[in-house]
mmCIF file of C-alpha atoms in Angstrom:
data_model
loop_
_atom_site.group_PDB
_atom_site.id
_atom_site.type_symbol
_atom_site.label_atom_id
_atom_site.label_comp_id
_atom_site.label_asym_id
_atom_site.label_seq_id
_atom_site.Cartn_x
_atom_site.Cartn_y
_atom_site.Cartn_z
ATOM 1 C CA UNK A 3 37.525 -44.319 -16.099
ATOM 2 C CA UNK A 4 35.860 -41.237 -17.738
ATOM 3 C CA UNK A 5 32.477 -40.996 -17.531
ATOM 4 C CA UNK A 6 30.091 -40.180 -20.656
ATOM 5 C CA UNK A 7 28.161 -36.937 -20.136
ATOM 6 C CA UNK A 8 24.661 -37.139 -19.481
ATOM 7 C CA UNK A 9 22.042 -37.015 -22.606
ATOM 8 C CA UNK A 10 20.488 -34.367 -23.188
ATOM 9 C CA UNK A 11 16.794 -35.384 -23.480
ATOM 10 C CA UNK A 12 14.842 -33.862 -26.305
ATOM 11 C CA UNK A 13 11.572 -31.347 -25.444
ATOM 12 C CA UNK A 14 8.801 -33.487 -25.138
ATOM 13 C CA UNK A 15 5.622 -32.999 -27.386
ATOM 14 C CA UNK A 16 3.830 -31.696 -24.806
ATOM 15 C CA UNK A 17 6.233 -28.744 -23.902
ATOM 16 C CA UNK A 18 6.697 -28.468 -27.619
ATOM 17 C CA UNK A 19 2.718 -27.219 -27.834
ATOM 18 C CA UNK A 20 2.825 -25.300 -24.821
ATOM 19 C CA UNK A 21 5.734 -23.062 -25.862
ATOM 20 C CA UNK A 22 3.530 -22.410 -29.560
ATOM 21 C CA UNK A 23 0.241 -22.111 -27.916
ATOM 22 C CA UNK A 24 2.383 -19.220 -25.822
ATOM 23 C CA UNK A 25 4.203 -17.718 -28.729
ATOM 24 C CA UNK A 26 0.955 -17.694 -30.577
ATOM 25 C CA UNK A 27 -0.884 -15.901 -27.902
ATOM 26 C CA UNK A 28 2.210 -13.489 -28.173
ATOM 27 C CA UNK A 29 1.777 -12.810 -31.487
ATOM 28 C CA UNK A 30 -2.008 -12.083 -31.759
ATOM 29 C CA UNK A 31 -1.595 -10.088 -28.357
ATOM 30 C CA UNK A 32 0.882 -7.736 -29.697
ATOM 31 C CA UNK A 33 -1.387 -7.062 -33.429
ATOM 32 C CA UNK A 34 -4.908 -7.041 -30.964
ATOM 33 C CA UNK A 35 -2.978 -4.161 -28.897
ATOM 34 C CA UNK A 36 -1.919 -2.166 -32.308
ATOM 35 C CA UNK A 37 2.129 -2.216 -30.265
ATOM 36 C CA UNK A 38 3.641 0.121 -32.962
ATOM 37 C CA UNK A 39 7.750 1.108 -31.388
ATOM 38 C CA UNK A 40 8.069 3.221 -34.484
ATOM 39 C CA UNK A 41 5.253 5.256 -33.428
ATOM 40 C CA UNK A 42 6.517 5.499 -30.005
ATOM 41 C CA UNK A 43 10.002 6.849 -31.057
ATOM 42 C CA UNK A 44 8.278 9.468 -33.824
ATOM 43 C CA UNK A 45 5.716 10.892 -30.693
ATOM 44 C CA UNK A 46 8.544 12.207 -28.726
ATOM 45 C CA UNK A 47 7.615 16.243 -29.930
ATOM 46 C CA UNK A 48 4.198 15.238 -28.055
ATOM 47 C CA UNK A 49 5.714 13.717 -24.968
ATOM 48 C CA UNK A 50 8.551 16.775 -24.810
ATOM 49 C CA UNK A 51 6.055 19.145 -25.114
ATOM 50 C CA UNK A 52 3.909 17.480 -21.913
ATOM 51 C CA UNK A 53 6.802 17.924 -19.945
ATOM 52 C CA UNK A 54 7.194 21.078 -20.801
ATOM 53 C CA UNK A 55 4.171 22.142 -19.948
ATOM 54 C CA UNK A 56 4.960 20.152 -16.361
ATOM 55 C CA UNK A 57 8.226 21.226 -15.316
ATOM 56 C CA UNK A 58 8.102 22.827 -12.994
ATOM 57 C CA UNK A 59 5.700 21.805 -10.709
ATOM 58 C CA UNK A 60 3.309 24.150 -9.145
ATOM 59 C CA UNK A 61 4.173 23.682 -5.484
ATOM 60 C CA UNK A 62 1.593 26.651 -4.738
ATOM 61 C CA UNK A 63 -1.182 23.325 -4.711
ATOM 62 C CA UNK A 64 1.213 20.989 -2.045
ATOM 63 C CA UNK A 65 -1.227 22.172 1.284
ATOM 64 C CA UNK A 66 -4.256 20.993 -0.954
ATOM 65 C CA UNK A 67 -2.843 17.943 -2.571
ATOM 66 C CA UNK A 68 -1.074 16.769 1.209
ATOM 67 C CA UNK A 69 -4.798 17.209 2.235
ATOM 68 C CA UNK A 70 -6.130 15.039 -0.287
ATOM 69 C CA UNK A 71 -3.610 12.727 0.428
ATOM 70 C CA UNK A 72 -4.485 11.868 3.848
ATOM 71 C CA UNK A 73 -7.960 11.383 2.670
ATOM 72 C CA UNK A 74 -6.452 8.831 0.295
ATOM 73 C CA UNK A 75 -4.641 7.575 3.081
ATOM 74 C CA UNK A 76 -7.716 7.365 5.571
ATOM 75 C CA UNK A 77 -9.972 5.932 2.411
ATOM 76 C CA UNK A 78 -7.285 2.803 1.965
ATOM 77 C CA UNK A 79 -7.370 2.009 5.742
ATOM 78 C CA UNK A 80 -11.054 2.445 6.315
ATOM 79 C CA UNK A 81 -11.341 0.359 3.289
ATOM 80 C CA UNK A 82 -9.421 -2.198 4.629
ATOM 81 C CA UNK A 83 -9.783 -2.474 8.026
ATOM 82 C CA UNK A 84 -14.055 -2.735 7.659
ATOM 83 C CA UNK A 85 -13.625 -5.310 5.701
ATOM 84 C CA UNK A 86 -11.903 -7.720 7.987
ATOM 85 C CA UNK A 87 -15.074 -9.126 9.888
ATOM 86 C CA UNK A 88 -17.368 -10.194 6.267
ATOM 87 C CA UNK A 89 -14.025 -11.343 4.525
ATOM 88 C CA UNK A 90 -12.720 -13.005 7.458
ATOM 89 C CA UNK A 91 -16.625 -15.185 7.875
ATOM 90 C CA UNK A 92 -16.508 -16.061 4.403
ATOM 91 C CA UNK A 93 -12.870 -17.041 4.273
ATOM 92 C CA UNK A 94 -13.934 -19.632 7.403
ATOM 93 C CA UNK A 95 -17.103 -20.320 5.611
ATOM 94 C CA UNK A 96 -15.612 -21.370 1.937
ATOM 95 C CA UNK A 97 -12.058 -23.040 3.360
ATOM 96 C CA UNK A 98 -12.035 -26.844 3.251
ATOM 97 C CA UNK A 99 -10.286 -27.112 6.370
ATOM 98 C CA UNK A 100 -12.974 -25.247 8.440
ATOM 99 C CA UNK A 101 -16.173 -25.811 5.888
ATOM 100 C CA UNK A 102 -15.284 -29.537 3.776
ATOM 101 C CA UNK A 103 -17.422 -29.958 1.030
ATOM 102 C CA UNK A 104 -20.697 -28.392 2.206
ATOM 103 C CA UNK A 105 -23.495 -26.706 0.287
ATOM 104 C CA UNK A 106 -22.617 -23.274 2.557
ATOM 105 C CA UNK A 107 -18.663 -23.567 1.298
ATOM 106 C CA UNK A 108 -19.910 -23.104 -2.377
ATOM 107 C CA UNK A 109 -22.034 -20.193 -1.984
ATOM 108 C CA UNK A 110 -19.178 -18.275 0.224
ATOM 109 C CA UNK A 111 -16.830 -19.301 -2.716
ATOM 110 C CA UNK A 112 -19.700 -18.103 -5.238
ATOM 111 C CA UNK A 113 -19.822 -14.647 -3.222
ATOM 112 C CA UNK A 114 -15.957 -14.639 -3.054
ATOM 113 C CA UNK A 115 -16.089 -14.912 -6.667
ATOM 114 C CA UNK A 116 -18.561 -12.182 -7.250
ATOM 115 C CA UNK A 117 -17.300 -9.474 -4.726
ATOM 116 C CA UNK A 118 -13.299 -10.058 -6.624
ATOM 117 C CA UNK A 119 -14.304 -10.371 -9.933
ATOM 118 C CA UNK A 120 -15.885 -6.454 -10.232
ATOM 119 C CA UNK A 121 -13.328 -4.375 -10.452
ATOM 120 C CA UNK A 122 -13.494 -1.571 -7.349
ATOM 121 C CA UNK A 123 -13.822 1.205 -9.789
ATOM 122 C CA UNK A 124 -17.166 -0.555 -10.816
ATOM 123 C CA UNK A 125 -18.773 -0.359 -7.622
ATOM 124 C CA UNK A 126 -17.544 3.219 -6.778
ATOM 125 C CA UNK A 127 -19.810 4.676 -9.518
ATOM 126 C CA UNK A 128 -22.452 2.173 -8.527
ATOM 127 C CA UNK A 129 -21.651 3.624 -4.923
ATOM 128 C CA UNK A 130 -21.391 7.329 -6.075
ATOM 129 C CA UNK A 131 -24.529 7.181 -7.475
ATOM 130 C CA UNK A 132 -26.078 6.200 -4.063
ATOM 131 C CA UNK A 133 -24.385 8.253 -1.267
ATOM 132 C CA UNK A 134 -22.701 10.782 -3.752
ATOM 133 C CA UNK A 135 -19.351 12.177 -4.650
ATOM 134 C CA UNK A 136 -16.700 12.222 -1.969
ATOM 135 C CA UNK A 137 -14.489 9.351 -0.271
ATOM 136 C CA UNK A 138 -17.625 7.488 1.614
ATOM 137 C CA UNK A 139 -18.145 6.129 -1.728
ATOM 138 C CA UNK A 140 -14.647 5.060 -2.387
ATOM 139 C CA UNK A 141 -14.288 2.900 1.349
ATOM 140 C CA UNK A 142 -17.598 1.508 0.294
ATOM 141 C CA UNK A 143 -16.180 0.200 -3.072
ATOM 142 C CA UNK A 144 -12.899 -1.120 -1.410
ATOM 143 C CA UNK A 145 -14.934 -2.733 1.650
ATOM 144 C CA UNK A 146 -16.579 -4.861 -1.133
ATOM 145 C CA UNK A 147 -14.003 -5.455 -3.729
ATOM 146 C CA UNK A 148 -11.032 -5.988 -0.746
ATOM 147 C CA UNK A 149 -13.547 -8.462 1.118
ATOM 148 C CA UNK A 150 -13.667 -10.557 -1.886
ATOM 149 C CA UNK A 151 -9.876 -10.793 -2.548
ATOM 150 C CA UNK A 152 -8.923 -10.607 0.893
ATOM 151 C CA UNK A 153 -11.690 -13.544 1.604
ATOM 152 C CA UNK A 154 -10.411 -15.866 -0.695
ATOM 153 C CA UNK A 155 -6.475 -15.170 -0.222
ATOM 154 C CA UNK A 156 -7.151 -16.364 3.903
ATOM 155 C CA UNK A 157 -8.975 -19.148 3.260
ATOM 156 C CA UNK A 158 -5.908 -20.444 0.404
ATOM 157 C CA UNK A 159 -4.162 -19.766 3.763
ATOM 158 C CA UNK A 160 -6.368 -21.724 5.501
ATOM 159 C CA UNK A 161 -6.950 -24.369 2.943
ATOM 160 C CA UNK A 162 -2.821 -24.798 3.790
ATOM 161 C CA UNK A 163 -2.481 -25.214 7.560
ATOM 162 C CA UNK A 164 -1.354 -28.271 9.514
ATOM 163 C CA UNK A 165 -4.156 -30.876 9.079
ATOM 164 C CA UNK A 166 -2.429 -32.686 11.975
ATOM 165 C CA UNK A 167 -4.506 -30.019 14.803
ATOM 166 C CA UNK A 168 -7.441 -29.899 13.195
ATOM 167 C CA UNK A 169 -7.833 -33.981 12.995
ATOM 168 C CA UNK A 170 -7.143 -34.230 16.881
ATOM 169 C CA UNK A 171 -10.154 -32.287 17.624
ATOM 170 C CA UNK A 172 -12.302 -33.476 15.053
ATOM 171 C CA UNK A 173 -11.580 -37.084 16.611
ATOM 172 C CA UNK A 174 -12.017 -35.697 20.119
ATOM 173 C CA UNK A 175 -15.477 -34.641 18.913
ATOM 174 C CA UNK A 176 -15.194 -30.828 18.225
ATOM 175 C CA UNK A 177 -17.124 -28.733 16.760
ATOM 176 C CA UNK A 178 -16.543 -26.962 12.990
ATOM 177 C CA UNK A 179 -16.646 -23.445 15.501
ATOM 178 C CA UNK A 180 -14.318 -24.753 17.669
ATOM 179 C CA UNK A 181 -11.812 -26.476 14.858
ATOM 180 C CA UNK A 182 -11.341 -23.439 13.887
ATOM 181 C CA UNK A 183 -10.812 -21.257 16.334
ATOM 182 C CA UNK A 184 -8.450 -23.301 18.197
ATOM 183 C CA UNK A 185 -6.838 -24.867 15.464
ATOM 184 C CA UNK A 186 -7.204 -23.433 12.499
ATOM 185 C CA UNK A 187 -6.993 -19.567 13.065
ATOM 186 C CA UNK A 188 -3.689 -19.351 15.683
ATOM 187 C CA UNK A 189 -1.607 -21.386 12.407
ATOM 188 C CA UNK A 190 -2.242 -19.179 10.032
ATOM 189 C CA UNK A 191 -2.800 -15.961 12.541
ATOM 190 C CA UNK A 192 0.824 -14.580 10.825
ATOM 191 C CA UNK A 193 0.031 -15.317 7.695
ATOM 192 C CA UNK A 194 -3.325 -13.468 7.947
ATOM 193 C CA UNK A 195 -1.840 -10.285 9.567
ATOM 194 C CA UNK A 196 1.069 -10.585 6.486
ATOM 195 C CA UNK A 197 -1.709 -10.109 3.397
ATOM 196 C CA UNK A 198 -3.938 -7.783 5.321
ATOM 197 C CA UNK A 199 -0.846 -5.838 5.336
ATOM 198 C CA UNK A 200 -0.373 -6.033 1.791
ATOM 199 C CA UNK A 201 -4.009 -5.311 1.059
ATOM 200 C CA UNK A 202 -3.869 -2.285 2.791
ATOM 201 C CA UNK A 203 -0.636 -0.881 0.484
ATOM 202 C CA UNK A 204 -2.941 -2.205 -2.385
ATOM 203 C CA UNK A 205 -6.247 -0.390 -1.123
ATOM 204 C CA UNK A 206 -3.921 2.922 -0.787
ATOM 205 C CA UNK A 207 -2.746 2.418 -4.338
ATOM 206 C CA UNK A 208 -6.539 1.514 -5.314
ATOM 207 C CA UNK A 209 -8.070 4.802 -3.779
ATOM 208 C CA UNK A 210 -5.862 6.580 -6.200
ATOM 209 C CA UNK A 211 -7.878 5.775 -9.243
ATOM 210 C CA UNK A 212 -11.073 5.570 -7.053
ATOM 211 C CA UNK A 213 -11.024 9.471 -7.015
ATOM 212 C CA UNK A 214 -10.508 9.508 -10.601
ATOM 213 C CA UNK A 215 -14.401 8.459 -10.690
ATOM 214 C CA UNK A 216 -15.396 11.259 -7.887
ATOM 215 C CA UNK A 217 -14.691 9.041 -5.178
ATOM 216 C CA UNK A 218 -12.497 12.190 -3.310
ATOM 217 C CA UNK A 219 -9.007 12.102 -2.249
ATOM 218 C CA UNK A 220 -5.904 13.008 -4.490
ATOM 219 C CA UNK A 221 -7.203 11.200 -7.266
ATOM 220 C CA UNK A 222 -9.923 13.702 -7.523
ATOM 221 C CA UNK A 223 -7.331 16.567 -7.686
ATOM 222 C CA UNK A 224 -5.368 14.976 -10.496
ATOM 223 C CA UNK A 225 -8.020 14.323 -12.498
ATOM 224 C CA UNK A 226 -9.232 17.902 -12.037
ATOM 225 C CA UNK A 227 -5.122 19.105 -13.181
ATOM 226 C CA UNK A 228 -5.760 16.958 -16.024
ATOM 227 C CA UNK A 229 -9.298 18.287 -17.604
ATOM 228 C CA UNK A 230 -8.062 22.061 -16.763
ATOM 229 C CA UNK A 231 -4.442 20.892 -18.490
ATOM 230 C CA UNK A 232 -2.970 22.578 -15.417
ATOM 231 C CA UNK A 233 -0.168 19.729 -15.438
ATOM 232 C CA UNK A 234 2.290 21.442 -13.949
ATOM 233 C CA UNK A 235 -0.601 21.131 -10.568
ATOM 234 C CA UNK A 236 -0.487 17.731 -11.895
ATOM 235 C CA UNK A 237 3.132 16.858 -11.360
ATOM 236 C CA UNK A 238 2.720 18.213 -7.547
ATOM 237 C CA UNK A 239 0.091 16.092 -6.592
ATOM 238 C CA UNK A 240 1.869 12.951 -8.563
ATOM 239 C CA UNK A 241 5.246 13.480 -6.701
ATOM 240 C CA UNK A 242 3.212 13.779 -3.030
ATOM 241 C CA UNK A 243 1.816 10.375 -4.178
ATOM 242 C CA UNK A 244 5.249 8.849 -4.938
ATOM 243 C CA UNK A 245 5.611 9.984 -1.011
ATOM 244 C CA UNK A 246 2.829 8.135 0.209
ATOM 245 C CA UNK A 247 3.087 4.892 -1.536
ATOM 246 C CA UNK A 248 6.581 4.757 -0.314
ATOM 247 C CA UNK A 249 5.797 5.870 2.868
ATOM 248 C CA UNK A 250 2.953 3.050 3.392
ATOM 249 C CA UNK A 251 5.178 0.615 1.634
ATOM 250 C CA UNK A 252 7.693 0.893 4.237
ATOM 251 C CA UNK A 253 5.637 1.197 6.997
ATOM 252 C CA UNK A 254 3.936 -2.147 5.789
ATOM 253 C CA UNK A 255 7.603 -3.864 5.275
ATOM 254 C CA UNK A 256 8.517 -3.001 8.494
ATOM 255 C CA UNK A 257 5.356 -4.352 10.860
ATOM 256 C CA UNK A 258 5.655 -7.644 8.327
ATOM 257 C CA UNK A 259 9.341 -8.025 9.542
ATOM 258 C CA UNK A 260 8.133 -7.631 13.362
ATOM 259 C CA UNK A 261 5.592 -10.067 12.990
ATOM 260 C CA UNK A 262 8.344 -12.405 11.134
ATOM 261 C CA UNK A 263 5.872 -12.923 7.897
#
């Protein structure tokens, strides 16, 4: 006995306006953004000649822009690392398992919002204008801007571990403190060290464009290449970049695999 292949059901209305509203958005996305391929392919003299001018690089600038890059370097972990204790108190303070449906959870979500939703290149001139140029501004604008993304990505984490702990000591008659510090925070202890760890390679990356507003580091120096069209200087400090990204990367990867997240 043969059996009659399976019907193939037709799209349903609603996945019929989904996949219009996204073409749509498509369209009007690539007009609003002036996407012209023809003018890409008829710029190539411009691009040649930047290369040009490039190649090769001037490696007489490599002590200078290694410098700069450890300040980069030391600007990502400061900027990290200092902003553990405020995000980690308003990740406790805004999760529903540690904080349900109080009046204190909204206004740590409300801060949350505020601190991720200005971009850190906003508060390093708002910072640069207080302390001056160099990197203190810079840590200051990632301690603010990583404490509201880092904030809200641990208490998601949070929000998702076993309910079945934290129910046996609410019953037993513990406190919110004491919920979640002995059931709450050893869960999800992994997954916390895991995105800190990714933060930081972020906050590296970040402090990159961070000196690009006088906020110090190698940033700074490529900037300066840039307005004195020295881009062969340019290139040097770019490709001693590329070297610490990848070195953090894979420094990152491998403490994540040790700690199994």
């Amino acid at each position: 006995m043969t059996l009659a292949p399976p019907r193939r059901r037709a799209p349903s209305k609603l996945a019929i306006a989904i996949a219009l509203v996204v073409v749509t958005a498509h369209v009007l996305a690539w007009r609003a953004t002036d996407i012209s391929p023809s003018t890409l392919v008829s710029g190539w003299r411009g691009m040649a000649d930047f290369l040009a001018s490039s190649l090769p690089p001037d490696l007489s600038v490599l002590g200078a822009g290694l410098d700069a890059a450890v300040v980069t370097l030391y600007m990502g972990l400061l900027g990290t690392t200092l902003s553990i204790p405020s995000a980690l108190a308003l990740a406790l303070l805004s999760s529903r398992a540690t904080t349900p449906g109080s009046v204190t959870a909204q206004a740590a979500r409300s801060v949350l919002s505020f601190l991720r939703s200005v971009p850190d290149v906003v508060f390093a001139l708002i910072f640069v204008t207080a302390v001056g140029l160099g990197p203190f501004a810079g840590v200051l604008a990632l301690v603010c801007h990583n404490t509201g993304v880092m904030g809200k990505l641990w208490a998601e984490s949070m929000d998702e571990s076993d309910r079945g702990p934290r129910d046996a000591l609410r019953v037993a008659g513990a406190s919110r403190a004491q919920v979640a510090v002995n059931a709450v925070l050893p869960t999800v202890l992994p997954s916390l060290a895991g995105l800190l760890l990714y933060r930081l390679d972020v906050n590296v990356r970040s402090s990159l464009v961070l000196g690009l507003v006088g906020a110090g580091g190698i940033g700074f120096l490529i900037n300066q290449s840039i307005k004195l069209f020295r881009f062969d200087e340019m290139v040097t400090h770019i490709l001693v970049v590329l070297v610490l990204v990848v070195a953090v990367d894979q420094l990152s990867s491998f403490v994540r695999r040790r700690l199994g997240v």
